[in-house]
Amino acid sequence: MAALRLLVDSYFDGSAHHPGRDGPYLLTIEGTRIASIDRHASDAPFEQRAAFAMPGLVEAHAHLFLDGGELDFDKRNAYLNAPKDQMLRVARENIARNAAAGVTLVRDAGDRYGVNDAIRAEQLDKPVVVRSPGLGIKRPKRYGGFMARDIATDGDVAPVVAEMAARADDIKIILTGIIDFAAGEVKGAPQFNVEELRAIVAAAHAHGRKTFAHCSGLDGLKAAVAAGVDSIEHGFFMTPDILDVMVEKRIAWVPTVSPVHFQWARPELAGWDANTIGNLRRILDGHAQHIALAHRKGVELVAGSDAGSPGVVHGAALIDEIFHFLDAGLPMGAALETATSRPRRSWNAPSASISVGSQADLVAFDRSPFETPEILREGARRVGVSR
């Protein structure tokens, strides 16, 4: 296979920005790897040209079988009884949306229909790779029926986790309910106590699988960090003390700002009154403050949008999530790291850093987001070779 030479004015390697003053840069790709990177290469021959390149984006929290663009709640509820072929079609469309946005790795966050596993198999040799937990786990008659199976007794933990780990990339835990926006708090107590949660985490780790926990509210967050889950998803009503434990235990946080932000931005769709709109704004402001604090403390922030939720459209929503990080005060490099190298490193996935020897999993833009952030919203071009 002939080498591919890409000439770029600047690039982000997954952790550091390489600006134009040392460019242009010639990235030479041989096979599936980056063979060399040369600076000041203005006279070098090339096959492709771009203003800016970076590793393919990672969407860390999505439900591929759900259409985030569907805003009719009756239709969304009816869809949960749709034929699997219809759900697969929706998932394939969502893969295409992710690809257009520059996403090359998606972690699905669970569905009870097997769509995520089927799409993972379809995407094995395609530009967008899928990680799948299959089903999550929850307690009977508690939140999460569309994405999880029940663990009724403590004795079920070991066999259920063993069965799931045989085909899951990660183990998803439904730890808490959802936020009651009208009340401004999380509904109900956590589904698992600390000891029960520790048993789930230990069983997952025994099979070489990391855990990620749907969790918001102080009681759930305390249980999650005490039990040592590997990643907290959502994490609304975060506290500084919880963040300190997350730093100590290297627990990642996927804040999923987008679904709540959409509820605030379009309150008429759910019929929210002024009090609820105020609650939504307070929740979002508190979330942004703790995201900023998490960054300063060194928490492993990871970008995931909860795509598939109402108004949270696959692909575009991950870009929104990056902008939510920027709005919280993260610099561009730190925000891009949450959606490129950090999730890959956290999951022990193949590195896509732009460095010699790394997998050539690159996307290119017509301008640099360090100079024009909005370019991220205009779509990306895949560079490199197909898997």
XYZ file of C-alpha atoms in Angstrom:
387
model
C 0.000 0.000 0.000
C 1.404 3.397 -1.014
C 2.113 5.941 1.682
C -0.342 8.797 2.158
C 1.150 12.221 2.808
C -1.061 14.795 4.494
C 0.114 18.399 4.698
C -1.508 20.443 7.489
C -0.998 23.980 8.737
C -1.466 22.933 12.372
C -2.730 19.989 14.393
C -3.822 18.794 17.821
C -2.164 15.509 18.736
C -4.657 14.494 21.432
C -3.034 16.418 24.253
C -1.001 19.266 22.741
C -1.615 21.879 20.068
C 1.032 22.192 17.363
C 0.471 25.687 15.958
C 1.135 27.156 12.566
C 4.419 28.816 13.483
C 6.201 25.457 13.110
C 4.174 24.381 10.109
C 3.174 23.298 7.700
C 3.534 19.738 8.950
C 3.811 16.692 6.740
C 2.151 13.607 8.256
C 3.178 10.460 6.410
C 0.880 7.466 6.857
C 2.074 3.984 5.925
C -0.471 1.213 6.197
C -2.549 2.010 9.271
C 0.174 3.890 11.170
C 1.726 7.335 11.207
C 5.264 6.779 9.962
C 6.684 10.284 10.323
C 5.853 13.901 11.152
C 7.978 16.635 9.599
C 7.882 20.343 10.488
C 8.400 23.291 8.148
C 7.450 21.084 5.211
C 6.185 23.756 2.825
C 8.112 22.306 -0.126
C 7.212 18.655 0.500
C 5.035 16.744 -1.983
C 1.677 15.552 -0.618
C -1.521 13.723 -1.587
C -3.927 15.528 0.761
C -4.028 19.028 2.227
C -5.880 20.433 5.252
C -5.744 23.460 7.490
C -6.034 21.420 10.683
C -6.005 17.779 11.795
C -6.683 15.980 15.049
C -7.497 12.457 16.237
C -10.956 11.171 15.426
C -13.513 12.282 17.985
C -14.933 9.960 20.637
C -18.582 10.001 21.722
C -18.487 8.488 25.209
C -22.206 8.213 25.974
C -24.844 7.574 23.328
C -27.870 5.402 22.659
C -27.499 4.477 19.015
C -30.974 2.992 18.670
C -32.665 6.277 19.659
C -33.323 9.243 17.360
C -32.483 12.426 19.224
C -34.201 14.467 16.552
C -37.609 12.988 17.403
C -39.241 15.499 19.740
C -42.747 14.034 19.910
C -42.836 12.188 23.241
C -45.762 9.967 22.210
C -43.839 8.854 19.129
C -40.723 8.245 21.218
C -42.657 6.024 23.609
C -44.316 4.114 20.760
C -40.921 3.603 19.118
C -39.785 1.467 22.060
C -42.100 -1.225 20.679
C -40.894 -0.847 17.082
C -39.456 -3.791 15.107
C -35.739 -4.345 15.581
C -35.129 -3.728 11.866
C -36.462 -0.201 12.304
C -34.182 0.366 15.285
C -31.206 -0.922 13.325
C -32.015 1.503 10.532
C -32.100 4.381 13.023
C -28.786 3.241 14.521
C -27.118 3.120 11.100
C -28.333 6.642 10.392
C -26.872 7.725 13.723
C -23.540 6.138 12.837
C -23.533 8.203 9.642
C -24.286 11.369 11.617
C -21.381 10.636 13.935
C -19.051 10.046 11.016
C -20.031 13.364 9.427
C -19.162 15.154 12.674
C -15.713 13.548 12.824
C -16.540 10.847 15.371
C -14.612 7.606 14.878
C -15.389 5.837 18.180
C -18.756 5.621 19.961
C -19.462 4.050 23.329
C -23.095 3.010 23.421
C -24.702 3.276 26.850
C -27.124 0.387 26.669
C -30.297 -0.905 25.063
C -32.453 -3.921 25.778
C -32.998 -4.769 22.124
C -29.489 -5.858 21.112
C -29.138 -3.042 18.590
C -25.836 -1.855 20.044
C -24.261 -5.316 19.807
C -25.498 -5.753 16.237
C -24.128 -2.376 15.160
C -20.813 -3.073 16.887
C -20.463 -6.226 14.779
C -21.345 -4.329 11.595
C -18.774 -1.620 12.328
C -15.774 -3.855 13.056
C -13.970 -2.932 9.832
C -15.594 0.450 9.248
C -14.544 4.027 10.034
C -16.741 4.392 13.139
C -15.978 1.784 15.812
C -18.604 0.990 18.464
C -18.109 -0.097 22.068
C -21.138 -1.796 23.560
C -22.179 -2.894 27.047
C -25.166 -4.702 25.595
C -27.607 -4.380 28.471
C -26.960 -2.431 31.621
C -27.944 -3.768 35.041
C -30.556 -2.417 37.432
C -32.929 -3.395 40.219
C -36.445 -4.692 39.398
C -39.175 -2.066 38.949
C -36.653 0.774 38.913
C -35.574 3.211 36.216
C -33.745 1.944 33.140
C -35.957 -0.735 31.619
C -35.207 0.392 28.053
C -31.477 -0.202 28.500
C -30.923 -2.715 31.308
C -31.716 -6.111 32.780
C -32.680 -6.795 36.378
C -30.493 -8.073 39.180
C -33.034 -9.198 41.743
C -30.752 -10.568 44.477
C -27.138 -10.169 45.523
C -26.564 -13.772 44.510
C -27.332 -12.829 40.918
C -24.427 -10.403 40.666
C -21.560 -12.783 39.895
C -23.339 -14.948 37.298
C -25.062 -12.017 35.587
C -21.877 -9.953 35.342
C -19.939 -12.994 34.109
C -22.536 -13.593 31.412
C -22.514 -9.948 30.364
C -18.730 -9.632 30.426
C -18.435 -12.421 27.870
C -19.744 -10.063 25.193
C -19.681 -6.558 26.717
C -16.872 -4.049 26.295
C -17.890 -2.362 29.550
C -20.453 -2.995 32.303
C -23.171 -0.337 32.593
C -24.801 0.149 36.006
C -28.062 2.038 36.488
C -27.357 3.387 39.954
C -29.924 6.163 40.348
C -33.132 7.384 38.802
C -33.536 10.478 36.666
C -33.863 14.104 37.704
C -37.310 15.387 38.639
C -36.931 18.794 37.012
C -40.103 20.176 38.598
C -38.762 19.321 42.052
C -35.151 20.069 41.135
C -33.802 16.802 42.537
C -33.176 13.147 41.691
C -36.098 10.766 42.026
C -35.806 8.026 44.654
C -32.935 6.376 46.478
C -30.009 4.674 44.703
C -30.808 1.252 43.261
C -27.736 -0.347 44.881
C -26.067 0.407 48.201
C -22.302 0.696 48.558
C -21.678 -2.972 49.338
C -23.902 -4.158 46.486
C -22.182 -1.750 44.137
C -18.733 -2.885 45.277
C -19.704 -6.454 44.438
C -20.732 -5.432 40.914
C -17.521 -3.471 40.362
C -15.392 -6.329 41.704
C -17.161 -8.858 39.484
C -16.675 -6.654 36.427
C -12.998 -6.085 37.196
C -12.484 -9.813 37.737
C -13.523 -10.283 34.113
C -11.378 -7.407 32.861
C -14.276 -5.030 32.316
C -14.590 -1.444 33.483
C -17.811 -0.035 34.875
C -19.743 3.109 34.061
C -22.626 4.191 36.252
C -25.723 6.236 35.454
C -25.679 8.405 38.546
C -26.882 11.792 39.788
C -27.627 13.164 43.241
C -25.503 13.180 46.370
C -26.532 9.748 47.689
C -25.759 8.053 44.399
C -22.513 9.939 43.893
C -21.293 9.015 47.374
C -22.047 5.353 46.715
C -20.383 5.440 43.290
C -17.083 6.846 44.500
C -17.040 4.696 47.641
C -17.494 1.583 45.505
C -14.872 2.680 42.979
C -16.850 2.685 39.749
C -14.620 3.583 36.813
C -16.796 6.345 35.379
C -19.722 8.442 36.564
C -22.213 9.280 33.837
C -24.273 12.480 34.180
C -23.211 13.322 37.745
C -25.640 16.168 38.349
C -25.584 17.730 41.838
C -21.842 17.099 42.059
C -19.856 18.384 45.062
C -16.211 19.411 45.583
C -15.698 16.581 48.083
C -16.896 13.995 45.567
C -14.532 15.462 42.985
C -11.626 15.068 45.408
C -12.360 11.355 45.769
C -12.658 11.038 41.992
C -9.189 12.508 41.595
C -7.794 10.153 44.233
C -9.395 7.074 42.677
C -9.023 8.221 39.044
C -12.757 7.980 38.428
C -13.767 9.557 35.124
C -16.738 11.898 34.741
C -18.963 12.143 31.666
C -21.191 15.145 32.536
C -23.693 14.868 29.610
C -24.793 18.502 29.708
C -26.768 18.381 26.459
C -30.045 16.663 27.505
C -30.679 19.037 30.405
C -29.581 22.020 28.343
C -32.143 21.097 25.676
C -34.903 20.855 28.295
C -33.992 24.383 29.401
C -33.653 25.764 25.866
C -36.968 24.279 24.636
C -39.213 24.134 27.729
C -42.405 24.377 25.686
C -41.915 20.854 24.339
C -42.369 19.330 27.784
C -44.669 22.043 29.074
C -42.292 23.232 31.778
C -43.506 26.125 33.909
C -41.429 29.073 35.108
C -40.441 27.315 38.339
C -39.151 24.266 36.466
C -37.299 26.426 33.959
C -35.615 28.120 36.907
C -34.665 24.734 38.342
C -33.185 23.692 35.004
C -31.089 26.844 34.860
C -29.830 26.342 38.424
C -28.968 22.712 37.687
C -27.045 23.714 34.566
C -25.199 26.536 36.311
C -24.178 24.243 39.164
C -23.072 21.600 36.684
C -20.912 24.093 34.779
C -19.298 25.293 38.003
C -18.383 21.746 38.988
C -17.109 20.912 35.495
C -14.766 23.891 35.787
C -13.728 22.794 39.275
C -13.221 19.219 38.091
C -10.868 20.467 35.390
C -8.864 22.508 37.896
C -8.643 19.581 40.317
C -7.560 17.124 37.623
C -10.651 14.933 37.323
C -10.645 12.890 34.123
C -13.421 14.692 32.257
C -14.731 12.848 29.202
C -17.128 14.165 26.563
C -20.358 12.257 26.072
C -23.658 13.767 25.024
C -26.308 11.134 25.860
C -27.211 11.311 22.176
C -30.616 9.867 21.423
C -32.253 11.776 24.264
C -34.872 14.324 23.136
C -33.157 17.071 21.179
C -29.742 15.436 21.486
C -28.872 14.535 17.902
C -26.048 12.094 17.276
C -22.837 13.642 16.016
C -23.834 17.275 16.416
C -24.499 16.766 20.128
C -20.922 15.689 20.822
C -19.769 18.982 19.322
C -22.306 20.727 21.561
C -20.772 18.910 24.520
C -17.318 20.232 23.618
C -18.804 23.737 23.536
C -20.412 23.175 26.946
C -16.915 22.426 28.262
C -15.629 25.602 26.621
C -18.488 27.587 28.151
C -17.530 26.166 31.563
C -14.066 27.657 31.117
C -11.966 24.818 29.713
C -9.411 25.912 27.107
C -9.797 24.458 23.631
C -6.993 21.928 24.034
C -8.458 20.545 27.256
C -11.936 20.373 25.721
C -10.652 18.483 22.681
C -8.708 16.097 24.908
C -11.988 15.062 26.593
C -13.227 13.903 23.195
C -10.053 12.381 21.728
C -7.190 10.879 23.725
C -8.661 10.766 27.230
C -11.560 8.359 26.614
C -9.341 6.080 24.553
C -6.763 6.029 27.318
C -9.402 5.527 30.010
C -10.885 2.545 28.152
C -7.501 1.075 27.126
C -8.626 1.513 23.532
C -6.044 1.826 20.733
C -4.362 5.221 20.772
C -5.204 7.599 17.958
C -2.797 10.331 19.032
C -1.070 12.089 16.181
C 2.390 10.751 16.909
C 4.842 8.490 15.145
C 3.753 4.865 15.405
C 0.174 5.622 16.397
C -2.896 4.391 14.572
C -3.797 6.758 11.732
C -7.301 7.701 12.846
C -7.461 11.364 11.884
C -10.051 13.949 10.948
C -9.384 17.228 9.184
C -11.030 20.647 9.156
C -10.853 23.646 6.846
C -9.786 25.927 9.697
C -8.298 25.463 13.132
C -10.766 25.364 16.048
C -8.089 27.073 18.131
C -8.685 30.113 15.929
C -12.289 29.490 14.806
C -14.103 27.226 17.285
C -17.301 27.154 15.215
C -15.476 25.175 12.511
C -16.162 22.104 14.650
C -19.856 22.474 13.807
C -19.230 22.410 10.058
C -18.277 18.743 9.822
C -14.989 16.927 9.437
C -13.192 15.000 6.731
C -11.776 11.579 7.545
C -8.093 11.168 6.730
C -6.071 7.993 6.644
C -6.935 4.467 5.680
C -10.028 2.387 6.265
C -9.944 -0.239 8.956
